[in-house]
Short mmCIF file of C-alpha atoms in Angstrom, two decimals:
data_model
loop_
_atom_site.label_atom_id
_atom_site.label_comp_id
_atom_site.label_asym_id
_atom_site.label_seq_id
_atom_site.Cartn_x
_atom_site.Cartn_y
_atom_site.Cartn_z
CA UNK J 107 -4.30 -3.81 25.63
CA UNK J 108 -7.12 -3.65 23.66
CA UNK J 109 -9.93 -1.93 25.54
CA UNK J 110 -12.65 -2.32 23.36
CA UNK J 111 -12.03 -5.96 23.43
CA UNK J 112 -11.70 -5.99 27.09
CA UNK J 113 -15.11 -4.23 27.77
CA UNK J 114 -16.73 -6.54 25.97
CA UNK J 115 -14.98 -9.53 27.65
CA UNK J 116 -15.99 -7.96 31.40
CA UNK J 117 -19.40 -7.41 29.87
CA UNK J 118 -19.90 -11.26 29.28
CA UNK J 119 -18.47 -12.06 32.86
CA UNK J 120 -20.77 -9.73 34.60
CA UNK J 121 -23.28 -10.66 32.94
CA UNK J 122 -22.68 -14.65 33.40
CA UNK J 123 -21.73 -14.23 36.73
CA UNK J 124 -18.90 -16.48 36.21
CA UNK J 125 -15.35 -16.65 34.53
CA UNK J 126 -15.77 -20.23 33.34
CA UNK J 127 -19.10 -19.65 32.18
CA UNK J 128 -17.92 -16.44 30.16
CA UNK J 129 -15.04 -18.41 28.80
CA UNK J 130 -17.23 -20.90 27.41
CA UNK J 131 -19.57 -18.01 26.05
CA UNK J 132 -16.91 -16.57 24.28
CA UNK J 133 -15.26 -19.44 23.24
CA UNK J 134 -12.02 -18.66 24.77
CA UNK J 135 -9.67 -20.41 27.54
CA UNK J 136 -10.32 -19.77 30.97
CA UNK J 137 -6.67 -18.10 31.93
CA UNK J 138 -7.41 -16.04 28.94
CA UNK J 139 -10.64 -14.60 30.18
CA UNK J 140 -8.66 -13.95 33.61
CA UNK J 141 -5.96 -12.07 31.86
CA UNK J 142 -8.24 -9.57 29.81
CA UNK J 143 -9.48 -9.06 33.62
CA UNK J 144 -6.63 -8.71 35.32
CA UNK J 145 -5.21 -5.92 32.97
CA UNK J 146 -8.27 -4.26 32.76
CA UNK J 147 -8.53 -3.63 36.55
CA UNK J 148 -4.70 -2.62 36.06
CA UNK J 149 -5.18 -0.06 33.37
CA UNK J 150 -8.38 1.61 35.79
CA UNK J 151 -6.66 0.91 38.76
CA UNK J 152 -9.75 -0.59 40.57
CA UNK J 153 -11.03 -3.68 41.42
CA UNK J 154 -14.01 -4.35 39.33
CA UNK J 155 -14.94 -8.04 40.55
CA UNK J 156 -15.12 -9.29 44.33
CA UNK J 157 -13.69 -12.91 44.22
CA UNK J 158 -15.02 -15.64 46.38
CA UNK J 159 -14.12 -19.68 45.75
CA UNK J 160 -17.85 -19.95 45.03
CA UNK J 161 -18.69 -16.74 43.21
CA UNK J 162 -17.93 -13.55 41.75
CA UNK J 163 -19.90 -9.85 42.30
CA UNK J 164 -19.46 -6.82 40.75
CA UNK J 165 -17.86 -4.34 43.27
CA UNK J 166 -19.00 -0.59 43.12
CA UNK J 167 -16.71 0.31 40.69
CA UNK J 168 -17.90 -2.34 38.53
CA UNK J 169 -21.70 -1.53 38.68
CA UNK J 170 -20.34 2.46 37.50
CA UNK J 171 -18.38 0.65 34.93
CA UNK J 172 -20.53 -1.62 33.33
CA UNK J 173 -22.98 1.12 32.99
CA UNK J 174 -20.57 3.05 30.87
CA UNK J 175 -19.61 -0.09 28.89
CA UNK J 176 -23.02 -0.95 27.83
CA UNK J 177 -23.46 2.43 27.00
CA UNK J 178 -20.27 3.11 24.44
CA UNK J 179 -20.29 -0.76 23.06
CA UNK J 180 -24.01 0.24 22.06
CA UNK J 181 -22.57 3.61 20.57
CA UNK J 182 -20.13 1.81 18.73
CA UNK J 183 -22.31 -1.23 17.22
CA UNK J 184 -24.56 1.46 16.14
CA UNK J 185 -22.29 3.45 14.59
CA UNK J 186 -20.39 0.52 12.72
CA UNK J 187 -23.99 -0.93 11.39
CA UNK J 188 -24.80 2.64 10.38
CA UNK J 189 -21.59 2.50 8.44
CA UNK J 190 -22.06 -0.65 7.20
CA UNK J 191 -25.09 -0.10 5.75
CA UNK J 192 -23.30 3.45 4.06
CA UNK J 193 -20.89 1.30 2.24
CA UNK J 194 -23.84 -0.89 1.22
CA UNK J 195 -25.64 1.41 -0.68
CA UNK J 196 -22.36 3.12 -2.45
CA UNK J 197 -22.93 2.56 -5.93
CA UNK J 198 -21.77 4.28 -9.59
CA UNK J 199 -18.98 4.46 -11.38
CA UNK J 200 -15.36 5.24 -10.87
CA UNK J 201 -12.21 5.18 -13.56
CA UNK J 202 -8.82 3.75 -11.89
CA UNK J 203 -5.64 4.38 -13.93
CA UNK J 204 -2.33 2.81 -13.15
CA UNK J 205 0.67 2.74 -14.33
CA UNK J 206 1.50 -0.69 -15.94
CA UNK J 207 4.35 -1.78 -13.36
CA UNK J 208 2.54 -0.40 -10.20
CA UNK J 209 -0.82 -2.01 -11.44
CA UNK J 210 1.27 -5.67 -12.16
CA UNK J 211 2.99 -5.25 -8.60
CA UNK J 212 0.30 -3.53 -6.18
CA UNK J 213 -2.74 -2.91 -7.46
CA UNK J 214 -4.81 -6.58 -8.10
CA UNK J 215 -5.34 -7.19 -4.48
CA UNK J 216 -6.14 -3.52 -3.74
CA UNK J 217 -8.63 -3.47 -6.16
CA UNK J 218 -10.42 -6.61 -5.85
CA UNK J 219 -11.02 -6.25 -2.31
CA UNK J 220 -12.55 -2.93 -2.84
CA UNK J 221 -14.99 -4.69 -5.59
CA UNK J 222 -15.16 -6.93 -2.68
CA UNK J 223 -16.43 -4.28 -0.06
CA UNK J 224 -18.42 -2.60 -2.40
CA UNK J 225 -20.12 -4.65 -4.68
CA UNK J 226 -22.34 -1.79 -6.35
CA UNK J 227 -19.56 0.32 -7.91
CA UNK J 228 -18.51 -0.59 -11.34
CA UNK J 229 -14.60 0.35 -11.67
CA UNK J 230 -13.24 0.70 -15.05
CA UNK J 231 -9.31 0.15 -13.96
CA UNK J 232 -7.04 0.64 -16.71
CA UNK J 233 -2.85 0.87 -16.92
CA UNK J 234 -1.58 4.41 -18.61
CA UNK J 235 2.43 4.99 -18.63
CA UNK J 236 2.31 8.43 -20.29
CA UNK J 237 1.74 11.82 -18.96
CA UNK J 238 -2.07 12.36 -19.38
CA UNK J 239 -5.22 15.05 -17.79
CA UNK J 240 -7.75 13.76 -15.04
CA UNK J 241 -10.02 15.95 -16.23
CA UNK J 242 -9.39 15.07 -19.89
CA UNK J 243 -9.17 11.52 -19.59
CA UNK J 244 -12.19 11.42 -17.03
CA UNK J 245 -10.08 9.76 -14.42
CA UNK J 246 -11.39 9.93 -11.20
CA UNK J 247 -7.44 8.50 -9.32
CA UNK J 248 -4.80 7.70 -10.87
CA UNK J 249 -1.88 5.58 -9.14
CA UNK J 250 0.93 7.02 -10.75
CA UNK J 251 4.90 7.56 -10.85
CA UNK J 252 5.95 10.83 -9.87
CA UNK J 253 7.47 11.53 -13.13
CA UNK J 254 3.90 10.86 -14.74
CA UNK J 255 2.00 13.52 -12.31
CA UNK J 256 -0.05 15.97 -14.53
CA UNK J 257 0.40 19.36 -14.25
CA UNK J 258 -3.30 19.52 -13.83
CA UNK J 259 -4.31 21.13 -10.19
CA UNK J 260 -4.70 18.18 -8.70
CA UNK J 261 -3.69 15.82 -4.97
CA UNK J 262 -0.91 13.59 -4.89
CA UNK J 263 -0.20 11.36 -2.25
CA UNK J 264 2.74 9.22 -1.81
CA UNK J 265 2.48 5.66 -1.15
CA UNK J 266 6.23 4.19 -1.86
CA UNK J 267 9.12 4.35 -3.28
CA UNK J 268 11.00 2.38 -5.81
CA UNK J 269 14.56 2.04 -6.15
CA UNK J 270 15.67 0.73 -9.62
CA UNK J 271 18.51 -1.53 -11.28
CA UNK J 272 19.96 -2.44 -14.21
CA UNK J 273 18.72 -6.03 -15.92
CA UNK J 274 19.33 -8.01 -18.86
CA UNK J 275 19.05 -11.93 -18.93
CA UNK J 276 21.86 -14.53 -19.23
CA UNK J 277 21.10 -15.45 -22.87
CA UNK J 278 22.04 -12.34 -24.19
CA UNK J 279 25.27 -11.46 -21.74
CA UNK J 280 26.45 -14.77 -23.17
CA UNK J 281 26.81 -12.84 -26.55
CA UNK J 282 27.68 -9.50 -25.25
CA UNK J 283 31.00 -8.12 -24.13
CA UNK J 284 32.24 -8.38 -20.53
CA UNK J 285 31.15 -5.12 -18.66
CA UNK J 286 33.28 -3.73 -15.81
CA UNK J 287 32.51 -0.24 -15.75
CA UNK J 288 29.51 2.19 -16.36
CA UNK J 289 31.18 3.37 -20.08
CA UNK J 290 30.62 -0.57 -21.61
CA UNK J 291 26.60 -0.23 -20.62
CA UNK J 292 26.74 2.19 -24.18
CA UNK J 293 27.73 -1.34 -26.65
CA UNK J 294 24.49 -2.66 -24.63
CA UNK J 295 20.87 -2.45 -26.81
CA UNK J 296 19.04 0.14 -24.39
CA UNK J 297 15.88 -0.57 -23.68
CA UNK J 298 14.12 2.45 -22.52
CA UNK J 299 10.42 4.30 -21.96
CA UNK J 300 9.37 6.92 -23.42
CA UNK J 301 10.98 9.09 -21.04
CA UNK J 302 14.33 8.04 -22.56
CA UNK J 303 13.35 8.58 -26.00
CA UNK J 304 15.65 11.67 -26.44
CA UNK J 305 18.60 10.45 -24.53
CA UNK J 306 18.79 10.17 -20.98
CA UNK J 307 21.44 10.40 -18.32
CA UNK J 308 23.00 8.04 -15.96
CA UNK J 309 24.74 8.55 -12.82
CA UNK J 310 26.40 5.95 -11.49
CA UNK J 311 28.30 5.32 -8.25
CA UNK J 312 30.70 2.80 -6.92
CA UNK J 313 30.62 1.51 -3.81
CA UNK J 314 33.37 3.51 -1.97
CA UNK J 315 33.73 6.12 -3.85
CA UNK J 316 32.84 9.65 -3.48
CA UNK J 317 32.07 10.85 -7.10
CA UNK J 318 29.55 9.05 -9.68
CA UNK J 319 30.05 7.84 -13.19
CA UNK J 320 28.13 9.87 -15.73
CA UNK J 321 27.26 8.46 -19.40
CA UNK J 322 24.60 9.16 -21.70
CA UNK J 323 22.48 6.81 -23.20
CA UNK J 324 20.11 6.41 -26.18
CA UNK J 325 17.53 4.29 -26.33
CA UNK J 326 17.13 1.15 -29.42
CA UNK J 327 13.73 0.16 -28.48
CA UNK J 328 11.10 2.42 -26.73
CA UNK J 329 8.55 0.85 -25.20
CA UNK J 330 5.64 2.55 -22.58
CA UNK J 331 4.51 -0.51 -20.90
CA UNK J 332 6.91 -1.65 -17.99
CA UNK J 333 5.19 -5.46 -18.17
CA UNK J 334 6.39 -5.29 -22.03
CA UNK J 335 9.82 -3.96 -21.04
CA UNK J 336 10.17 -6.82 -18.66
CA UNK J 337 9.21 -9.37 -21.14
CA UNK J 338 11.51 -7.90 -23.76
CA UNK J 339 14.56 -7.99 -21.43
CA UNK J 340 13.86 -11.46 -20.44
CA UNK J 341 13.73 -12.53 -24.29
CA UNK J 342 17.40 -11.34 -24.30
CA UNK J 343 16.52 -8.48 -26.73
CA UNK J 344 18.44 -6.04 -24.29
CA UNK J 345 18.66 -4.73 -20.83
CA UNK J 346 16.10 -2.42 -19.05
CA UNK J 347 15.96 -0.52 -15.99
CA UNK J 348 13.65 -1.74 -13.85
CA UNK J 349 11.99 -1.61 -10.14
CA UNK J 350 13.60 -3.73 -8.19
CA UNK J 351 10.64 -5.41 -6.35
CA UNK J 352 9.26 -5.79 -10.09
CA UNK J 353 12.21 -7.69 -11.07
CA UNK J 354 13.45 -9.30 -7.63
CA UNK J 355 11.68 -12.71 -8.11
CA UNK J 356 13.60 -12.99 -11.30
CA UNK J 357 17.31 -12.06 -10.21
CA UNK J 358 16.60 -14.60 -7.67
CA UNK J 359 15.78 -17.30 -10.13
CA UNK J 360 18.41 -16.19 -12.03
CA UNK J 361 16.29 -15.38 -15.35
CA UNK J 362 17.55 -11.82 -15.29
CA UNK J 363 21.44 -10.75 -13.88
CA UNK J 364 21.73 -7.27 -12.55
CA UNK J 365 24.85 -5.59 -14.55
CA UNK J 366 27.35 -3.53 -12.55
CA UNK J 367 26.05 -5.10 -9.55
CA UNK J 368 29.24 -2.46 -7.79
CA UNK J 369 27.56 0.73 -9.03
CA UNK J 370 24.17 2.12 -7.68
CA UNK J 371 22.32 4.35 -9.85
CA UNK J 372 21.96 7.47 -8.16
CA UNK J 373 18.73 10.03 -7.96
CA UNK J 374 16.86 7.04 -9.27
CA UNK J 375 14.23 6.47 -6.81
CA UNK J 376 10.77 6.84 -7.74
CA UNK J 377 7.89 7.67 -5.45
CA UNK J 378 4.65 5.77 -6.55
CA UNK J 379 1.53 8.35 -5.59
CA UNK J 380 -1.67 7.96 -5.51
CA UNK J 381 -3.53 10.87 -7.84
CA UNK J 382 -6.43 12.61 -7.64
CA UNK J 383 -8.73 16.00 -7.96
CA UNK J 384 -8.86 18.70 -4.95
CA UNK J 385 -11.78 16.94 -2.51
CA UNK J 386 -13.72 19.77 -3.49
CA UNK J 387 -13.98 18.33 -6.99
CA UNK J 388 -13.54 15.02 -5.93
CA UNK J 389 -16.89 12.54 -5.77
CA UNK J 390 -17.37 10.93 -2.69
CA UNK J 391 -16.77 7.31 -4.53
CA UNK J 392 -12.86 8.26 -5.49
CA UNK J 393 -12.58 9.46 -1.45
CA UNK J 394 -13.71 6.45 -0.41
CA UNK J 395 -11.45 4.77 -3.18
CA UNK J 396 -8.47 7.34 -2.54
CA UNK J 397 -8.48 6.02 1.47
CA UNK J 398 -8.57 2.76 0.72
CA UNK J 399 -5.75 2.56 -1.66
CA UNK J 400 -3.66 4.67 1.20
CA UNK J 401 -4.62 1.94 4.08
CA UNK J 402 -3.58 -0.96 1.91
CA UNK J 403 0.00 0.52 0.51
CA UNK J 404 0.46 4.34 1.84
CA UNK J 405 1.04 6.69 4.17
CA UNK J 406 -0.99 10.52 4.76
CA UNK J 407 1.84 12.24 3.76
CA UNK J 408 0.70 14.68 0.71
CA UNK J 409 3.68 14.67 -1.83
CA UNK J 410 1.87 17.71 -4.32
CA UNK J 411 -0.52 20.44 -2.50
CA UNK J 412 -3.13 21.29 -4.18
CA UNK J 413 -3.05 24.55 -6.22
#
């Protein structure tokens, strides 16, 4: 039950001495207005209302009560115009980076409804995919993959995780090799991020079986943007490795395949965090930013401590 709710409700029927009249008041059905009644006496275990065919009173209990209510609705309204106003009068300047998928995939809505609440900051949003420094970069949060966390004493929260897979589109398996096993990904063009650039390896396990296929891959084309990746392995220029909500829509429509759709890559998950300096460094705009990127896609659990 929502008690808030309900105090407000018994507020209007005490103070319209009547349920229909209330309902009417509130714009709300009659059983309704009964109902938020009913449970309310339940949940206090008194009877706040004396009933009659013709009228209602409030009993003893209900007098006590609505002299509480009155009091901590007040409080509340109060308090949520003081904050209100608060948000109102935020105003400056704040620098967003993203990395390219997370700011494709998550970010848009995020953002705009914080311009939305807060009309007076300017944000300067942009999409980063290597490692960089807050402090050197002037970031104020940064909504990052783990592997692109600075080493920079700084708070990391995590928000989700993504679990990748293995893409290419039709157009170019038509001119490729069957693949059955992990070892025929290596006649494939790789393409990679930076990350990769040096080699990178893949573990690879079938479903079943105990122990994972390991093979080492080089990259042909290195690219730092994951929207550019994307768009390269859908032009049939190679296959990627991709989040799977990025590419989902697409395996469904059947513009990309996923390859060794028997194997899962293993250790491959990657937590998406949001980034920022210790609060004690921190302005009060990027807290207010930091908490709302948490309510919209996180949860409070703090992936890097501050140092």
């Amino acid at each position: 039950m929502d008690v808030l709710n309900a105090m407000r409700v018994f507020i209007q029927v005490a103070d319209a001495g009547n349920f229909t009249r209330a309902a009417e008041q509130l714009d709300a059905s009659l059983p309704t207005i009964t109902r938020v009644i009913s449970q309310l006496e339940a949940h206090l275990n008194v009877r706040l209302f004396q009933r009659t065919t013709r009228r209602i009173s409030l009993t003893d209990a209900g007098t006590t009560y609505l002299e509480g209510c009155l009091r901590a609705v007040e409080l509340i309204d109060e308090t949520e115009s003081q904050v209100v106003s608060l948000n109102k009068d935020l105003r400056g300047r704040l620098r967003v980076v993203a990395g390219s998928s997370t700011a494709f995939s998550h970010m848009v809505p995020v953002v705009s409804d914080f311009v939305r609440q807060y009309p007076a900051i300017r944000i300067d949003f942009f999409t980063m995919d290597n490692v960089f420094s807050l402090v050197d970069e002037g970031v104020d949060v940064a909504i990052l993959a783990d592997y692109l966390i600075p080493s920079d004493s700084v708070v990391a929260r995590r928000l989700i995780t993504h679990s990748y897979v293995m893409v290419a589109a039709p157009r170019y398996l038509s001119g490729a090799a069957s693949l059955s096993k992990p070892l025929d990904l290596k006649r494939l063009c790789f393409l990679g991020r930076p990350a990769d650039q040096r080699g990178t390896t893949l573990r690879l396990r079938e479903t079943g079986k105990d122990e994972d296929d390991v093979i080492e891959l080089t990259p042909n084309v290195v690219c730092n943007n994951a929207k550019v990746l994307q768009e390269l392995t859908l032009s049939g220029c190679g296959f990627s490795i991709l989040p799977r909500q990025f590419v989902q829509q697409a395996i469904s429509d059947g513009t990309l395949v996923r390859l060794l759709p028997d194997y899962r890559l293993q250790n491959s998950d990657v937590d998406i965090c949001v980034v920022y300096q210790s609060r004690k460094r921190n302005s009060r705009i990027a807290s207010v930013f930091v908490e709302h990127v948490l309510s919209a896609l996180g949860s409070p659990v703090k992936y890097v401590q501050e140092s």
